[in-house]
Coordinates of C-alpha atoms (C1' of nucleotides) in Angstrom, one line a residue:
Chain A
X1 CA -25.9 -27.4 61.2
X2 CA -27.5 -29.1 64.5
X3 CA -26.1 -32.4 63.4
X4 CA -22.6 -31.2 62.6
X5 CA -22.8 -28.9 66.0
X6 CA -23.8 -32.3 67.6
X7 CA -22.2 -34.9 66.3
X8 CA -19.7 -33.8 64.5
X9 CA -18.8 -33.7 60.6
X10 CA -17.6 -37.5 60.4
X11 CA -19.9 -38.9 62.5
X12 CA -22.9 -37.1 60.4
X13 CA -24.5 -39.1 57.5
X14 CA -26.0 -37.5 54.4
X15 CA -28.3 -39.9 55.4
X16 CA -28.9 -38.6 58.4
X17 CA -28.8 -35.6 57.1
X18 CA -31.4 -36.2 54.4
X19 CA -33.8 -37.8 57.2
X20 CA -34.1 -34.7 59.0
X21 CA -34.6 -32.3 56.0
X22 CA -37.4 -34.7 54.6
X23 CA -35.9 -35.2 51.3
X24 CA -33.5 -38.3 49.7
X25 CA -29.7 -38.6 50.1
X26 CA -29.7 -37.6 46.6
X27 CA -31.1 -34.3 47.1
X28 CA -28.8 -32.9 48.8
X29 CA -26.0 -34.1 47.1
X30 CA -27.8 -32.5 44.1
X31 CA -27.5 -28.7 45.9
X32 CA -24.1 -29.6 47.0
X33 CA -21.8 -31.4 45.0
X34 CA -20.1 -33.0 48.1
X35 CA -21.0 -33.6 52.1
X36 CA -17.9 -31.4 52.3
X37 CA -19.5 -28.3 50.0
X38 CA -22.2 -28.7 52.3
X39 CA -20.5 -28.4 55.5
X40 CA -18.6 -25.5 53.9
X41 CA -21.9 -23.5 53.4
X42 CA -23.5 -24.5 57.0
X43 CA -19.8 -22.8 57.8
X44 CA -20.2 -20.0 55.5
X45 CA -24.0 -19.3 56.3
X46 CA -22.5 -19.4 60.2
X47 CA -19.9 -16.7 59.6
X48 CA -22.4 -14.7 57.4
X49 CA -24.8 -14.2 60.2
X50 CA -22.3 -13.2 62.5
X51 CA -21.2 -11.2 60.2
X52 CA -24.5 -9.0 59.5
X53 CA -25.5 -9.2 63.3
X54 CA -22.1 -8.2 64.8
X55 CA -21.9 -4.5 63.2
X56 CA -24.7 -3.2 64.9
X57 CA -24.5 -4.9 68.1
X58 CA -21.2 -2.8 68.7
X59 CA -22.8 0.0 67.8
X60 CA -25.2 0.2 70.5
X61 CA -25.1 3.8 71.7
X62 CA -24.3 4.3 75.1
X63 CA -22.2 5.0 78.1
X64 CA -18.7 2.5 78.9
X65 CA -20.3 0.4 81.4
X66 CA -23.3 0.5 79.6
X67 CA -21.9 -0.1 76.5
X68 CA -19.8 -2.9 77.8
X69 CA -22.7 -4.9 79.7
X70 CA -24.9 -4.1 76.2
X71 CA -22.0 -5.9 73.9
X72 CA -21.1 -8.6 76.4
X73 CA -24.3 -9.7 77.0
X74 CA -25.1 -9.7 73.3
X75 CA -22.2 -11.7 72.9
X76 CA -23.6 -14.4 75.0
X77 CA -27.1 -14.1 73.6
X78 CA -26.1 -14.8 70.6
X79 CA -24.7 -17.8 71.3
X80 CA -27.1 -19.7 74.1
X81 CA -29.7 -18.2 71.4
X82 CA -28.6 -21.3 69.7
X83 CA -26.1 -23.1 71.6
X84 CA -25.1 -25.2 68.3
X85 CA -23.6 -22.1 66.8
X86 CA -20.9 -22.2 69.9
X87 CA -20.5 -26.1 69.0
X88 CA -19.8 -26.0 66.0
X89 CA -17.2 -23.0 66.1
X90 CA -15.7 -25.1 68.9
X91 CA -15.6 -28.2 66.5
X92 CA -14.2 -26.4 64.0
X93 CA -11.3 -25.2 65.7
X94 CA -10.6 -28.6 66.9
X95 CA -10.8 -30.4 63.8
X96 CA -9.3 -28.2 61.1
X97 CA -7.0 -26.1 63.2
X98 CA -5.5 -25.0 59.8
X99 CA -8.6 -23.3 58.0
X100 CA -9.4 -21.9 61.5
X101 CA -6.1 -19.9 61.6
X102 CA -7.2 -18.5 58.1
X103 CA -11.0 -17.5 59.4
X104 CA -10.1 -16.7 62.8
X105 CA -7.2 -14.8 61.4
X106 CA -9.3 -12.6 58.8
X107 CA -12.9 -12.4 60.1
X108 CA -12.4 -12.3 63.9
X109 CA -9.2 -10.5 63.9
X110 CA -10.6 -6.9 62.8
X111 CA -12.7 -7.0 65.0
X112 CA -10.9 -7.8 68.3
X113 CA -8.1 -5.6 67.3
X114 CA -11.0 -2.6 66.7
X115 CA -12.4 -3.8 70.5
X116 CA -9.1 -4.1 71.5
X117 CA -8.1 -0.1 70.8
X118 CA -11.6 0.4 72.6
X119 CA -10.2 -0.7 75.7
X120 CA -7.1 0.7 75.4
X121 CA -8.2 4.4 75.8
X122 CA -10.1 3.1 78.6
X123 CA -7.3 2.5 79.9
X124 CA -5.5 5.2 79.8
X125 CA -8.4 7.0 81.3
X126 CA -8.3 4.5 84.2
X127 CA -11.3 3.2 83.9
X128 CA -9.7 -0.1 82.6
X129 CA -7.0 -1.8 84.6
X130 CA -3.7 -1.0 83.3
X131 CA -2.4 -4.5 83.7
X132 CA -5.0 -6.0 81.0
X133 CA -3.3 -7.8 77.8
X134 CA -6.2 -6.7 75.9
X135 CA -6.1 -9.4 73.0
X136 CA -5.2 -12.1 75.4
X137 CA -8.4 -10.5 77.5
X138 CA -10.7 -10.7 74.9
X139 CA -9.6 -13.9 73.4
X140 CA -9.9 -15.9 77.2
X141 CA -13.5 -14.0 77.0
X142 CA -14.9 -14.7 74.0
X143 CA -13.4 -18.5 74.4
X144 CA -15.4 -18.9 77.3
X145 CA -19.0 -17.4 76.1
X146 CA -18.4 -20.3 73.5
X147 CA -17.2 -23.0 75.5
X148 CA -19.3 -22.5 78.0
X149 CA -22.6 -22.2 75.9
X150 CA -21.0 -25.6 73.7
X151 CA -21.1 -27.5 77.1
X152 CA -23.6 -25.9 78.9
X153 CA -25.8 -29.0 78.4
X154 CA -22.9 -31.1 80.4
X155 CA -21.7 -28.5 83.4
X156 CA -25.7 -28.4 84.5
X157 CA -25.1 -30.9 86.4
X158 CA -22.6 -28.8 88.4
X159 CA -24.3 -25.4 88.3
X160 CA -27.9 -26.4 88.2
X161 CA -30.4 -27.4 85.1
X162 CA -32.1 -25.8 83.0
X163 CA -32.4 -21.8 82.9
X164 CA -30.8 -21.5 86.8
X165 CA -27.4 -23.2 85.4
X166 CA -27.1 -20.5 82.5
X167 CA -28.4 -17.7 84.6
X168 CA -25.6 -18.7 87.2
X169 CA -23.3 -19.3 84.4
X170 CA -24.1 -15.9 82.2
X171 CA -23.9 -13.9 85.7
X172 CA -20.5 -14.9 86.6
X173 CA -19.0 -15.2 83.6
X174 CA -20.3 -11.3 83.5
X175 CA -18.9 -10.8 86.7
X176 CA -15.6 -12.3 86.1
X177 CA -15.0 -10.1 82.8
X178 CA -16.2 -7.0 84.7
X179 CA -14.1 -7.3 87.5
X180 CA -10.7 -7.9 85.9
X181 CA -11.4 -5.7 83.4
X182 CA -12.8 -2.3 84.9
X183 CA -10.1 -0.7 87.8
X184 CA -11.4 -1.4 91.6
X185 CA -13.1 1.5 92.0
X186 CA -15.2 1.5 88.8
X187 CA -15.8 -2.6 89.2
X188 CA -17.4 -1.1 92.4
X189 CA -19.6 1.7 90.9
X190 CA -21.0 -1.1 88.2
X191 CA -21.3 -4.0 91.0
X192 CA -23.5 -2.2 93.5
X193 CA -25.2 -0.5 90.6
X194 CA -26.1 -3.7 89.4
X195 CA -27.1 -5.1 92.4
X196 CA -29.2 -2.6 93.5
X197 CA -32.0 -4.0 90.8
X198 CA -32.3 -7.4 92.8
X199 CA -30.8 -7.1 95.6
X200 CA -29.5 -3.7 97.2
X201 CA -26.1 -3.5 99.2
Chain B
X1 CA -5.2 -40.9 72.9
X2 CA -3.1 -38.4 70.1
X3 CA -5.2 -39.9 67.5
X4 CA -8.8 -39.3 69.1
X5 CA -7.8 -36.0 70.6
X6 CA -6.7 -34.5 67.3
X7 CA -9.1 -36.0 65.2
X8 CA -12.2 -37.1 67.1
X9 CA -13.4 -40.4 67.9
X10 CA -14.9 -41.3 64.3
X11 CA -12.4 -39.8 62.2
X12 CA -9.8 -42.0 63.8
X13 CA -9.7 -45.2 62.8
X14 CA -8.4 -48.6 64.1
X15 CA -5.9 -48.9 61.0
X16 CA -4.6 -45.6 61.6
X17 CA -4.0 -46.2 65.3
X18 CA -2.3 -49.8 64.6
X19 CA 0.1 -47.6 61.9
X20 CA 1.2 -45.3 65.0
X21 CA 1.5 -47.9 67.4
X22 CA 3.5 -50.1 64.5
X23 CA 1.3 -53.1 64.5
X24 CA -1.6 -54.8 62.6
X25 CA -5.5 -53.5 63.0
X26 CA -6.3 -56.8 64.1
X27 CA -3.7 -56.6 67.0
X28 CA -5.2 -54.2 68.5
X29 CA -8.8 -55.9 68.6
X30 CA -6.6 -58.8 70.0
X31 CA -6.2 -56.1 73.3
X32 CA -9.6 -54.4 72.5
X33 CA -12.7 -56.5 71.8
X34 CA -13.6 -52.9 70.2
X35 CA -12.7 -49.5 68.5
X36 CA -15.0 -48.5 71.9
X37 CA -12.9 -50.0 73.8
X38 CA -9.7 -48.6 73.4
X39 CA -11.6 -45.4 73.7
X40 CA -13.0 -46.2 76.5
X41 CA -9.5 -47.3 77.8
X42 CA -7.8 -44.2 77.0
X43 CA -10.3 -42.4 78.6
X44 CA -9.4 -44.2 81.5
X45 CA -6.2 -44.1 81.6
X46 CA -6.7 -40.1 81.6
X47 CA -8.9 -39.8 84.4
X48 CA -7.2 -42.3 86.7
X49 CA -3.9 -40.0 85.7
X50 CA -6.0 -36.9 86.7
X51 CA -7.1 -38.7 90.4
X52 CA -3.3 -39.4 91.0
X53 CA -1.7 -36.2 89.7
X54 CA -4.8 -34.0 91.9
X55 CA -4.2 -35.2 95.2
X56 CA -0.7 -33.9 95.9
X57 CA -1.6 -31.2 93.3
X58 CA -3.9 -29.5 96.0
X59 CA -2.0 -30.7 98.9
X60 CA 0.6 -28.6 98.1
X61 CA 2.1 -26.4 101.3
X62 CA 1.8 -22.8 101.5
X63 CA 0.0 -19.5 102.3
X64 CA -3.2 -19.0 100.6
X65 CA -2.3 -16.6 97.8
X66 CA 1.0 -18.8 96.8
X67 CA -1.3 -22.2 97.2
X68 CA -3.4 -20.7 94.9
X69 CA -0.9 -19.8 92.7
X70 CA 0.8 -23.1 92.4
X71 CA -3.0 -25.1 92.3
X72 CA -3.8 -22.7 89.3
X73 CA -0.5 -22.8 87.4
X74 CA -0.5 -26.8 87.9
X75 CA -3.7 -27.1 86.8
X76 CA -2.7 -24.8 83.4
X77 CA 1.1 -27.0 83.2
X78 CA -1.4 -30.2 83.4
X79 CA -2.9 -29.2 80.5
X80 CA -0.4 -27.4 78.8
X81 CA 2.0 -30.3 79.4
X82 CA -0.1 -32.2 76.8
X83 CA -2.7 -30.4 75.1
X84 CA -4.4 -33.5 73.7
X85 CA -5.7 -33.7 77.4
X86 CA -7.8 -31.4 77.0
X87 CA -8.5 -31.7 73.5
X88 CA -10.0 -35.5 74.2
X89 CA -11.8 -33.7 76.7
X90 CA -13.7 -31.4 75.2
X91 CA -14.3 -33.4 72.8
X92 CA -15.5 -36.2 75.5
X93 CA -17.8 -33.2 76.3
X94 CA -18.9 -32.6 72.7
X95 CA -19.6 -35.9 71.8
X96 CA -21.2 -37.5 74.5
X97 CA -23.1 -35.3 76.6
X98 CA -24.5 -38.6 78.6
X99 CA -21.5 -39.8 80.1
X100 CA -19.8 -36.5 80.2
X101 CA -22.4 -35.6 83.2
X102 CA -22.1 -38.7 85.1
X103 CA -18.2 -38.2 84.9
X104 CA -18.2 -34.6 85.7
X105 CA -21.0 -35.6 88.7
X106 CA -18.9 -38.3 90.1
X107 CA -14.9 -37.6 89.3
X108 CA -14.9 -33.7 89.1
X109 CA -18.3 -32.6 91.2
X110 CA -16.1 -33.9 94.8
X111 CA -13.6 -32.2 94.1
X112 CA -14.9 -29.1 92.8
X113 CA -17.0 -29.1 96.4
X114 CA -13.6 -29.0 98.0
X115 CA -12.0 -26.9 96.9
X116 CA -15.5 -24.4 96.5
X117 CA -15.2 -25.2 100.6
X118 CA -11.9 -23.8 100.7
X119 CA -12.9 -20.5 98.7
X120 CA -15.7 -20.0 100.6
X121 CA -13.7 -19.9 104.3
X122 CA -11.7 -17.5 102.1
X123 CA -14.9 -15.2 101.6
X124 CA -15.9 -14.9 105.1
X125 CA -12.2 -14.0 106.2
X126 CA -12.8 -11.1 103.2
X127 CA -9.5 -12.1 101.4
X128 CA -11.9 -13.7 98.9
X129 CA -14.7 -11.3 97.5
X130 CA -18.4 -11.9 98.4
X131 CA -19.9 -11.9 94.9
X132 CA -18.3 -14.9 93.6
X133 CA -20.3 -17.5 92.7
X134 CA -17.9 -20.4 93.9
X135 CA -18.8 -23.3 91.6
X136 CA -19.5 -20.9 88.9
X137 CA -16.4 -19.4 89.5
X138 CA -14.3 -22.8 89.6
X139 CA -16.2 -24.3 86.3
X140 CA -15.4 -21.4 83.8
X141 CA -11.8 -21.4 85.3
X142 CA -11.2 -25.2 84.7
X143 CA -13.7 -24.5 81.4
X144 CA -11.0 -22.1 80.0
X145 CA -8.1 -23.8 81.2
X146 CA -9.1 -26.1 79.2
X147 CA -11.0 -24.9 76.1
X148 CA -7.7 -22.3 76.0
X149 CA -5.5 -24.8 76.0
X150 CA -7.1 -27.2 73.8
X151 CA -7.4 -24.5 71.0
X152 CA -4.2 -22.6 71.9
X153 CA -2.6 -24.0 68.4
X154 CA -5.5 -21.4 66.6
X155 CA -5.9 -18.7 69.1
X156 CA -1.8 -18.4 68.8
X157 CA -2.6 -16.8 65.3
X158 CA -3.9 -14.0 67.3
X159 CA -1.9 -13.5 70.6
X160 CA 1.5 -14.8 69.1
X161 CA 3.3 -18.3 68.2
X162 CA 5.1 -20.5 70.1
X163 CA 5.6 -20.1 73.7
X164 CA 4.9 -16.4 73.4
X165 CA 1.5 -16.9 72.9
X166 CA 1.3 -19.2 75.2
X167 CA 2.7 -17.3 77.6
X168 CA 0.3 -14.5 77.4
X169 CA -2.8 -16.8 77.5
X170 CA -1.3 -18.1 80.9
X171 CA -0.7 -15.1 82.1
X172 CA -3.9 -13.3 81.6
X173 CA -5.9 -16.3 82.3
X174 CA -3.7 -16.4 85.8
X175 CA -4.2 -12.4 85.9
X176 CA -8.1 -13.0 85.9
X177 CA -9.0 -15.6 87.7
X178 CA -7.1 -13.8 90.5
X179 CA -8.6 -10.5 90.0
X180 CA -11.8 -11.8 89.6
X181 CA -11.8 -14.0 93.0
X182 CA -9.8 -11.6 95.6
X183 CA -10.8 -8.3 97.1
X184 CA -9.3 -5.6 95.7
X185 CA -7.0 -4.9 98.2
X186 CA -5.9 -8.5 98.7
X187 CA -5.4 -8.8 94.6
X188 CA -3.7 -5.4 94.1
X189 CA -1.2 -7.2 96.9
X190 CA -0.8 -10.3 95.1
X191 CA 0.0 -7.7 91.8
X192 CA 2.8 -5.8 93.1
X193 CA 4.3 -8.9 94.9
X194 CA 4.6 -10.8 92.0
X195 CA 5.6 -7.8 89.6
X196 CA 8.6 -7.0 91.3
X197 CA 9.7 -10.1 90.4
X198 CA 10.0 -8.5 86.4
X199 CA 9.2 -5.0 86.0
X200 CA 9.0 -3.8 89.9
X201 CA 6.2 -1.4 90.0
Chain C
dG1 C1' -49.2 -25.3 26.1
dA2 C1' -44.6 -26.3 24.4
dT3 C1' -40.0 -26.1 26.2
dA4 C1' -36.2 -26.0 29.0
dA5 C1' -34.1 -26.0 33.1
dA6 C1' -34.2 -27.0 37.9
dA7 C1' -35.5 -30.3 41.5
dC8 C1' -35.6 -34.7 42.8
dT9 C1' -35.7 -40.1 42.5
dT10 C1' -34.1 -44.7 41.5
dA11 C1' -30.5 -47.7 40.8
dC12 C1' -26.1 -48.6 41.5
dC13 C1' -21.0 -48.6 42.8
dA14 C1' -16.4 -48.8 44.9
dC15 C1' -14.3 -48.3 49.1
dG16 C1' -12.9 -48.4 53.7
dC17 C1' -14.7 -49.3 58.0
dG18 C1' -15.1 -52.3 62.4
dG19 C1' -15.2 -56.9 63.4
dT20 C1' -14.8 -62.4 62.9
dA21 C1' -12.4 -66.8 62.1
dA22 C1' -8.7 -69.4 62.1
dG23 C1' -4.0 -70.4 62.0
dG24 C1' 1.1 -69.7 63.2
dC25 C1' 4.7 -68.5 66.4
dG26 C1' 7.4 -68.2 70.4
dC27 C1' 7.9 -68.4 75.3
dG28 C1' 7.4 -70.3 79.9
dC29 C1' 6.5 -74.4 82.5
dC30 C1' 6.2 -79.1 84.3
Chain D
dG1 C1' 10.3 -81.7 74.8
dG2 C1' 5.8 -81.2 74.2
dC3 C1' 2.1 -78.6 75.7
dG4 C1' -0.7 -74.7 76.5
dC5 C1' -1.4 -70.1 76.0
dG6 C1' -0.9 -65.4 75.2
dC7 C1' 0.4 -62.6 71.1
dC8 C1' -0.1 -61.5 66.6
dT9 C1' -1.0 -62.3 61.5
dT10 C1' -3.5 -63.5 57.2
dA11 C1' -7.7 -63.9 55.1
dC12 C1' -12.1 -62.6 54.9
dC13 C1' -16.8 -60.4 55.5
dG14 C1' -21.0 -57.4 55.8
dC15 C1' -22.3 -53.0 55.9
dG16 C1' -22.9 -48.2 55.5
dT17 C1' -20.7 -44.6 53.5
dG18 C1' -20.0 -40.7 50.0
dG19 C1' -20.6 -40.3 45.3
dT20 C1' -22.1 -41.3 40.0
dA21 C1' -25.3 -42.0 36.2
dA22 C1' -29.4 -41.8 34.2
dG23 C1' -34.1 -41.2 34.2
dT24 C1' -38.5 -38.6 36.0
dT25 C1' -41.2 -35.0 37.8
dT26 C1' -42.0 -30.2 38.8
dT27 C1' -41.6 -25.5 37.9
dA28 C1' -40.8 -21.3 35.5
dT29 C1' -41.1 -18.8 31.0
dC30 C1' -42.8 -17.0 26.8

DNA sequence: GATAAAACTTACCACGCGGTAAGGCGCGCC
DNA sequence: GGCGCGCCTTACCGCGTGGTAAGTTTTATC
């Protein structure tokens, strides 16, 4: 997986493969029959642990706002956890747009559409601007928690290395989703609610 | 540039590029002493398009809310005009971090300051809101302009095919950036000016 | 402790890749 | 009108790739 996430599939040997793992070329063409069964279970094993982790991190009890900083933050975690996961995905959908339709289509699709219905009775309560296109929403969202974790190695050098360039990153990425999702008012509340910990307006 | 945009740099290969182009592999070493090369030179070729096409993009007359309008929406029609722009570039980004940096530093790090400048006079008149972070702001903007565009052929499985889809993504990534960057007051202006255009609110 | 299957190695192969060498061809120029 | 020089072709090459075949060691099982 952190040689596909870095240098793609094509450009990643069996050999190099095989290097890294400490065993022979061979080997691993012995548990998979073919460098392509193998990416498909580095795939597989990828969409498996989202799969198991993603359940309970929307079930996090809690308030709205709560809830919303508890999921979105996960979200991120879960990628700059291991940035390669983000790569990978990102890979994927650039070099087999086809199979990512089909996977994108049936594993990510519950699951917006069940967030998605979550923010619509948010907004009719008001708490959620009216003008949000949910799916569109979430979609920009969760495209730029992975983009931005994929290249987070490169934009440091515009934001700042190290742990300050993701902390700036994570914060206003945060910041950005909260305030064109939540209505003024509420956008308020959770801002100076926030900032109170650091800060204090 | 088609070729290693939709592909990637190793899975594209000189015979397959000479087959496009309608000549022989070995005419295009005669132009390019390498594969690297011609990458290289498409590479180029985009950037130098990019420093031609940004100038008069930005320099474009108006009041603040409608320059930023037409900045934002050229940006997105620069992408969107051809989407293997920003599919070679994320994939620039992907492959090789290295040079990605010293690019971003030296092509896209002078401008970003300027137009960061510009934001920030914006804050202190209050028609821009205080929390932004400016160059964290501008990178996940140009980061999803991108990343959006680049995988728009996937994500239209879940907002919609065609220029539907595509519609949407432009329009909620237009609808956040703004809401995410003005005051309230200032953005809930910009809203109801542009909606009586369609729906008149 | 025999046996069988799983895990792995050694040896090998065809193929397609990027790249080199050398020659032909046509066009402009004096 | 020949001469030089880009432009392109044909022929060829070494190399590393993914993959196969067959043999060898390790492990589990009773």
């Amino acid at each position: 997986m952190r040689l596909f996430a870095h240098r793609g599939y094509e450009a990643t040997t069996l050999q190099a493969v095989a290097e890294v793992v400490g065993i022979s070329k061979q080997a691993i063409l012995h548990h998979f029959r073919s460098k392509e069964e193998l990416h498909a279970a580095v795939l597989a094993e990828l969409v498996g642990h989202w799969q198991r982790t993603l359940p309970q991190l929307l079930l996090t009890a809690g308030a709205t706002k709560v809830r919303f900083d508890a999921v979105f933050s996960e979200l991120l975690a879960f990628f700059a956890r291991d940035p390669d996961r983000a790569r990978i995905v990102l890979r994927e959908l650039l070099d087999r747009p086809e199979e990512s339709r089909k996977l994108l289509k049936d594993v990510v699709g519950p699951w917006m559409e069940a967030i998605a219905a979550y923010i619509r009775v948010g907004q009719e309560r008001g708490v959620h601007r009216a003008e949000v296109d949910v799916e569109a929403y979430l979609v920009q969202v969760l495209q730029i928690a992975m983009a931005g974790t994929a290249t987070a190695e490169v934009t440091s050098v515009l934001l700042g290395e190290g742990t300050a360039g993701r902390e700036r990153f994570a914060k206003e990425l945060a910041r950005i989703a909260q305030a064109s999702l939540f209505t003024p008012r509420h956008a308020n509340a959770e801002i100076s609610a926030r900032s109170t910990h650091k800060e204090g307006t």
